[in-house]
Coordinates of C-alpha atoms in Angstrom, one line a residue:
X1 CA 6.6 -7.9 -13.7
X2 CA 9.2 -6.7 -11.1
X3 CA 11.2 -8.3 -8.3
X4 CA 11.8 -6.6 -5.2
X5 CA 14.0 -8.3 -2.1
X6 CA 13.1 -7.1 1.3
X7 CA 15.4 -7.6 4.4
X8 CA 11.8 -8.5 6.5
X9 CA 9.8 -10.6 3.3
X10 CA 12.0 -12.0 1.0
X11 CA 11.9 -11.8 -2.7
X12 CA 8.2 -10.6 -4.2
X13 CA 7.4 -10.6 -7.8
X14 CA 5.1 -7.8 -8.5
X15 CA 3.0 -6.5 -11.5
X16 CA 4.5 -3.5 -13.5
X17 CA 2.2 -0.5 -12.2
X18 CA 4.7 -0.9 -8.8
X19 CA 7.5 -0.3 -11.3
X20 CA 6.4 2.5 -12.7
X21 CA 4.8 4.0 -9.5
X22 CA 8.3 3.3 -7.9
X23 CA 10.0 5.2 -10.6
X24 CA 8.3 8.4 -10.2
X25 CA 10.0 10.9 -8.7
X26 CA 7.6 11.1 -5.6
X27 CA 8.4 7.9 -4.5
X28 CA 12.0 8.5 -5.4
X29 CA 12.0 11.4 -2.9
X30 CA 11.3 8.9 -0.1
X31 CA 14.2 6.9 -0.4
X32 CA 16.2 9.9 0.6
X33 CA 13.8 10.9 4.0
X34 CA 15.3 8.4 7.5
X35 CA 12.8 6.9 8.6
X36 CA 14.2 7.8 12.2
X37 CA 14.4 11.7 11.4
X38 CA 16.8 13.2 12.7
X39 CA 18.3 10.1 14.3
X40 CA 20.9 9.3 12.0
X41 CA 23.0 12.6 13.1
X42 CA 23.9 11.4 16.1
X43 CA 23.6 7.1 15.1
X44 CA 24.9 6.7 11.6
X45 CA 24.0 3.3 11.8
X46 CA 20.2 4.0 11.8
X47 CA 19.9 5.3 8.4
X48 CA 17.1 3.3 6.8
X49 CA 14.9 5.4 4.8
X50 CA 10.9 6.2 4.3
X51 CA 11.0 4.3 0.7
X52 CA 12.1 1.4 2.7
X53 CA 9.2 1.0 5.4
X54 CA 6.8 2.0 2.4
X55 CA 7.6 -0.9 0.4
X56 CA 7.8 -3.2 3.1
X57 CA 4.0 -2.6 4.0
X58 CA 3.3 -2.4 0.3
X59 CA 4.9 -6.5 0.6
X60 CA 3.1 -7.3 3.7
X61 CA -0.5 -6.3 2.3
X62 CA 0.3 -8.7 -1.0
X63 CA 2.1 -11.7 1.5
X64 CA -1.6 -11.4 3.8
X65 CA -3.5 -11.5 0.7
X66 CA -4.7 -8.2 0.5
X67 CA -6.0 -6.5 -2.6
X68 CA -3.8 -4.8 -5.3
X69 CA -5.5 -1.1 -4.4
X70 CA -5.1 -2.0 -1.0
X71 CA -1.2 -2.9 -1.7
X72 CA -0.9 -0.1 -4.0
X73 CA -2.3 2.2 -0.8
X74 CA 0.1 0.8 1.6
X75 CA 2.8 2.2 -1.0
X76 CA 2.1 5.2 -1.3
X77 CA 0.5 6.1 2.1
X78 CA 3.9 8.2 3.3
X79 CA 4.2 10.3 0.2
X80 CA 3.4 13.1 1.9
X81 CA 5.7 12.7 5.1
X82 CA 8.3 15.7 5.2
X83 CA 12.2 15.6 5.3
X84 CA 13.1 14.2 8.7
X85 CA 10.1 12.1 8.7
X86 CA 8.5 13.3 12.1
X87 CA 10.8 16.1 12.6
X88 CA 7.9 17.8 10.6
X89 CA 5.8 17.4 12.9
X90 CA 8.2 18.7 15.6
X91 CA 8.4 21.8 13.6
X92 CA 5.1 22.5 13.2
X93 CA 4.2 21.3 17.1
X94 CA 1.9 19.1 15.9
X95 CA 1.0 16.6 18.9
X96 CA -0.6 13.8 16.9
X97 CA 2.0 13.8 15.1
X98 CA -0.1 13.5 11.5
X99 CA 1.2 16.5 9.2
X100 CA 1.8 14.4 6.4
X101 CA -2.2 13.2 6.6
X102 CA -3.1 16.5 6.6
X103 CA -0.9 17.5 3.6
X104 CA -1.7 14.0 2.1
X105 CA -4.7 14.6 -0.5
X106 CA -2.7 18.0 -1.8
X107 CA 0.8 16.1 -2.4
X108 CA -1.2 13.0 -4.3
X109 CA -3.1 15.1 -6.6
X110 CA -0.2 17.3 -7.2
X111 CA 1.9 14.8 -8.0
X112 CA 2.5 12.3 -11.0
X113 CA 0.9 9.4 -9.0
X114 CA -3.1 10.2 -10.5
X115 CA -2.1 9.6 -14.2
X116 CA 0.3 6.5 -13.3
X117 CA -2.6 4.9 -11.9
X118 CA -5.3 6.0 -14.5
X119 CA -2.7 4.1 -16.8
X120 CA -3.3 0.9 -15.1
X121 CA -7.4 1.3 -14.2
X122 CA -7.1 3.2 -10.9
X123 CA -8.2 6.8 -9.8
X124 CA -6.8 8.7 -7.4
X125 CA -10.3 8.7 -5.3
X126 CA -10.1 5.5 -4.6
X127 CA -6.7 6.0 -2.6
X128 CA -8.2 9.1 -1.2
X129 CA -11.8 8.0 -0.3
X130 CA -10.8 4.2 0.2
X131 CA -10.9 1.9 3.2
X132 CA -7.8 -0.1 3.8
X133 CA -8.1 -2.1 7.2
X134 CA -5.3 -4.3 6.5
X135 CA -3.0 -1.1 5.8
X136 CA -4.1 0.6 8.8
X137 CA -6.3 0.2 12.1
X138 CA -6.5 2.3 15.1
X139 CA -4.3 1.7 18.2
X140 CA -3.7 -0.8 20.3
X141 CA -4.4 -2.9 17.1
X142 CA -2.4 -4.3 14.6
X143 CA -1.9 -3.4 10.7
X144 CA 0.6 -3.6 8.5
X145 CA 2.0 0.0 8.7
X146 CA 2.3 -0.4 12.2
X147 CA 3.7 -3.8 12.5
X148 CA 5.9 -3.1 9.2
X149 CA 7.7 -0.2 11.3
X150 CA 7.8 -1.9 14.7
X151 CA 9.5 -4.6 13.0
X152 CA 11.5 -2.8 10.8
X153 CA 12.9 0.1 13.2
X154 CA 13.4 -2.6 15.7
X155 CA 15.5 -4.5 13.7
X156 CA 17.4 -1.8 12.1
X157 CA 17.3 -0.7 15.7
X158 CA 19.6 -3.8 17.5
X159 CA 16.2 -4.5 19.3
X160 CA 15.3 -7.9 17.5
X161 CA 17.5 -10.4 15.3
X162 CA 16.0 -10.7 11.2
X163 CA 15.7 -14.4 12.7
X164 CA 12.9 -13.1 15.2
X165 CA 10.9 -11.0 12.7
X166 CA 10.8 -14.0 10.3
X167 CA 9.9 -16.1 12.9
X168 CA 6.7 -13.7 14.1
X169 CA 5.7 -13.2 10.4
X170 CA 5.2 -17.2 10.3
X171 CA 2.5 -16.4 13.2
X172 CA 0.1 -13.7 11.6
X173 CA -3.2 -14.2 9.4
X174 CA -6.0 -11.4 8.7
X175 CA -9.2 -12.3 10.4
X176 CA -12.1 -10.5 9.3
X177 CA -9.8 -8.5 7.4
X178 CA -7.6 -7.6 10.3
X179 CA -4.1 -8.9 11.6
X180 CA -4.3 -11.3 14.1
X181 CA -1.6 -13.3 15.9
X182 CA -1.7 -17.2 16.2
X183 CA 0.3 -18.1 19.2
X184 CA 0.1 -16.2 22.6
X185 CA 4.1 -16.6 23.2
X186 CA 4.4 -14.5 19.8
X187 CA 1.3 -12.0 20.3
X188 CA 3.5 -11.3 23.6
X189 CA 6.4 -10.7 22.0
X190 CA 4.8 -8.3 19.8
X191 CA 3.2 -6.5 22.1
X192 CA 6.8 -6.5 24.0
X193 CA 8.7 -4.9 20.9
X194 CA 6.3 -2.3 20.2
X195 CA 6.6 -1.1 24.3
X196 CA 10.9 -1.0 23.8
X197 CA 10.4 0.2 20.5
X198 CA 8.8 3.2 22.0
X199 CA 10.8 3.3 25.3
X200 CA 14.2 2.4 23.8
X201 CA 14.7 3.6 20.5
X202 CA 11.9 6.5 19.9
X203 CA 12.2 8.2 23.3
X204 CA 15.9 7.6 23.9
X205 CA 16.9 10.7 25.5
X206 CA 19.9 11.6 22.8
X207 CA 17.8 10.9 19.6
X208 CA 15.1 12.8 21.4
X209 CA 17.7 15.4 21.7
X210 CA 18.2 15.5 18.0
X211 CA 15.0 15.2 16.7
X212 CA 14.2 18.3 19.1
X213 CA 17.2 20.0 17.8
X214 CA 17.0 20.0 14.1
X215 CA 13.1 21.0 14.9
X216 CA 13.9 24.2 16.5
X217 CA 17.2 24.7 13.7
X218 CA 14.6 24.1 10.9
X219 CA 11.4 26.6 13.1
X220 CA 14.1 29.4 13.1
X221 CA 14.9 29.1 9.0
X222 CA 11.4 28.9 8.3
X223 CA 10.5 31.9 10.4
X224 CA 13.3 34.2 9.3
X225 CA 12.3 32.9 5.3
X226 CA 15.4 31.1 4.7
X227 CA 13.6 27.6 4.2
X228 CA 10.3 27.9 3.0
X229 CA 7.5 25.0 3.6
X230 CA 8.0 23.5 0.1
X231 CA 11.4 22.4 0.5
X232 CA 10.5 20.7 3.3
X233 CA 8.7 18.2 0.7
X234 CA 12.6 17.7 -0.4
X235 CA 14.7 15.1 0.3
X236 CA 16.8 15.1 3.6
X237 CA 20.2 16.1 1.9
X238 CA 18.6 19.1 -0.2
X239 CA 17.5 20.5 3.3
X240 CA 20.1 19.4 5.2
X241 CA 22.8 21.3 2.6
X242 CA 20.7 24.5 2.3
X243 CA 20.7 24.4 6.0
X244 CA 24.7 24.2 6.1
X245 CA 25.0 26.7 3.3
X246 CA 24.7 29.2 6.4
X247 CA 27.4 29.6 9.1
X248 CA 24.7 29.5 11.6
X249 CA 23.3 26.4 9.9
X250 CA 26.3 24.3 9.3
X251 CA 27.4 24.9 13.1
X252 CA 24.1 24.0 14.6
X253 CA 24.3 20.5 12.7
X254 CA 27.8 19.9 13.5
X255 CA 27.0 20.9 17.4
X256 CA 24.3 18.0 17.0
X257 CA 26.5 15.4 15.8
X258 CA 29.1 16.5 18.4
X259 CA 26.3 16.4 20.7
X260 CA 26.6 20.0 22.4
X261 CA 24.1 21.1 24.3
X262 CA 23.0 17.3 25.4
X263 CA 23.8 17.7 29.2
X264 CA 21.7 20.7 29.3
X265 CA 19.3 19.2 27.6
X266 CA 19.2 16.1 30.1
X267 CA 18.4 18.7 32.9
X268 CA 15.5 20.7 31.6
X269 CA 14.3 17.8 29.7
X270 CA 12.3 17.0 26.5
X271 CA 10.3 19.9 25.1
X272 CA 8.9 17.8 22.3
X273 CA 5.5 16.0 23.0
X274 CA 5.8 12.6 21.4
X275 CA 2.8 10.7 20.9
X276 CA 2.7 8.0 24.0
X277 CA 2.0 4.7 21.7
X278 CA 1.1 0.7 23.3
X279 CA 0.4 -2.2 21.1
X280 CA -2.1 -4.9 22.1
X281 CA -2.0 -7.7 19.2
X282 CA -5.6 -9.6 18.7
X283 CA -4.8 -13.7 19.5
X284 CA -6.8 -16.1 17.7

């Protein structure tokens, strides 16, 4: 068995395959990826990373009762995001803003993950082929990845208080195998994090700016054959330092931590197309 302490959940003891899934380097990798992209450039304080949302719906899955392959899905189901999180899907201009899913199948079964699991009972086809509805539900609904990172990036955010989130958790159940919310006042608030998540964090003009930024720095590497796809499947400080092993790369990071180009930014506006999101939690 392992413990784990969560900033959201608490301390959870889990069974040892989590251990030694957590150990591999493909989860390893995740723990260096911000789960804000780019953000961090420009707000050192929002530096949280895509290991740390990972586990957190892995936690929320067990706390809700779900199954272990269902808990073992809600780990690894961001394996396959890039460095900079969304940023690869910036890059790649894709609108949905679901690279990783695409890539997801061909980063699992290239990765140490299949034989970890065989050790323990489990094949990689049922992560693949499996149905998870606690893990993930379409939107406006509720599920765990989405309520895991609403919580989480608001909190790490300055949106909510740790004292609010635990307060919320203390209000959910699954119903029919879905996340419901007990009390209208909290479904509300919900519903009223998700919207300033969205409006306040995700499409604040500067981290907008950055995210844009280090898109069209990282297009330019990839199309002159500096970077290649693959090391995009690295960590954030492998690409970020091959990026700054170039003049031209080391002053466009430092000219987006010193915010240049911001004001001209602010006049022609955003050319990235984020994915406009709303959240409407089920009452019971």
């Amino acid at each position: 068995m392992i413990q784990l302490n969560d900033i959201l959940y608490g301390n959870v003891e889990l069974p040892a395959i989590f251990g030694d899934l957590l150990n591999t380097g493909t989860l390893k990798r995740l723990g260096g990826v911000h789960q804000s992209g780019a953000i961090f450039l420009v707000n050192p304080d929002l530096s949280h990373s895509r290991l740390e949302h990972s586990i957190g719906v892995m936690l929320l899955i067990k706390i809700l009762g779900g199954s272990e392959l269902e808990q073992i899905a809600g780990l690894l189901h961001d394996v396959s995001h890039t460095a900079f999180s969304h940023v690869g899907d910036y890059v790649f201009e894709n609108g949905e803003e679901n690279y990783h899913e695409q890539i997801y199948a061909e980063v699992l079964l290239n990765s140490e993950l299949p034989t970890i699991l065989l050790k323990y009972g489990y094949h990689i086809d049922q992560i693949l082929n499996g149905v998870f509805p606690i893990l993930e539900q379409p939107l406006p609904h509720l599920c765990a990845d989405r309520l895991d990172y609403t919580l989480r990036d608001a909190l790490h955010g300055g949106l909510i208080t740790r004292y609010s989130a635990r307060q919320f958790l203390q209000h959910i159940k699954l119903q029919n195998g879905q996340i419901v919310v007990t009390d209208e006042g909290k479904a509300d608030w919900i519903n009223d994090t998700f919207k300033r998540l969205n409006d306040d964090l995700f499409n604040l003009p500067l981290y907008v700016y950055a995210n844009q930024e280090l898109a069209s720095i990282i297009r330019r590497f990839l199309k002159s054959g500096f970077i290649k796809e693959s090391d995009l499947l690295k960590d954030d400080t492998f690409l970020l330092n091959k990026i700054r092993s170039t003049n031209a790369g080391y002053e466009a990071i430092k000219s987006i931590k010193l915010h240049k180009g911001y004001t001209n930014f602010l006049k022609k506006g955003s050319a990235l197309k984020i994915k406009p999101r709303r959240l409407k939690a089920l009452l019971v």
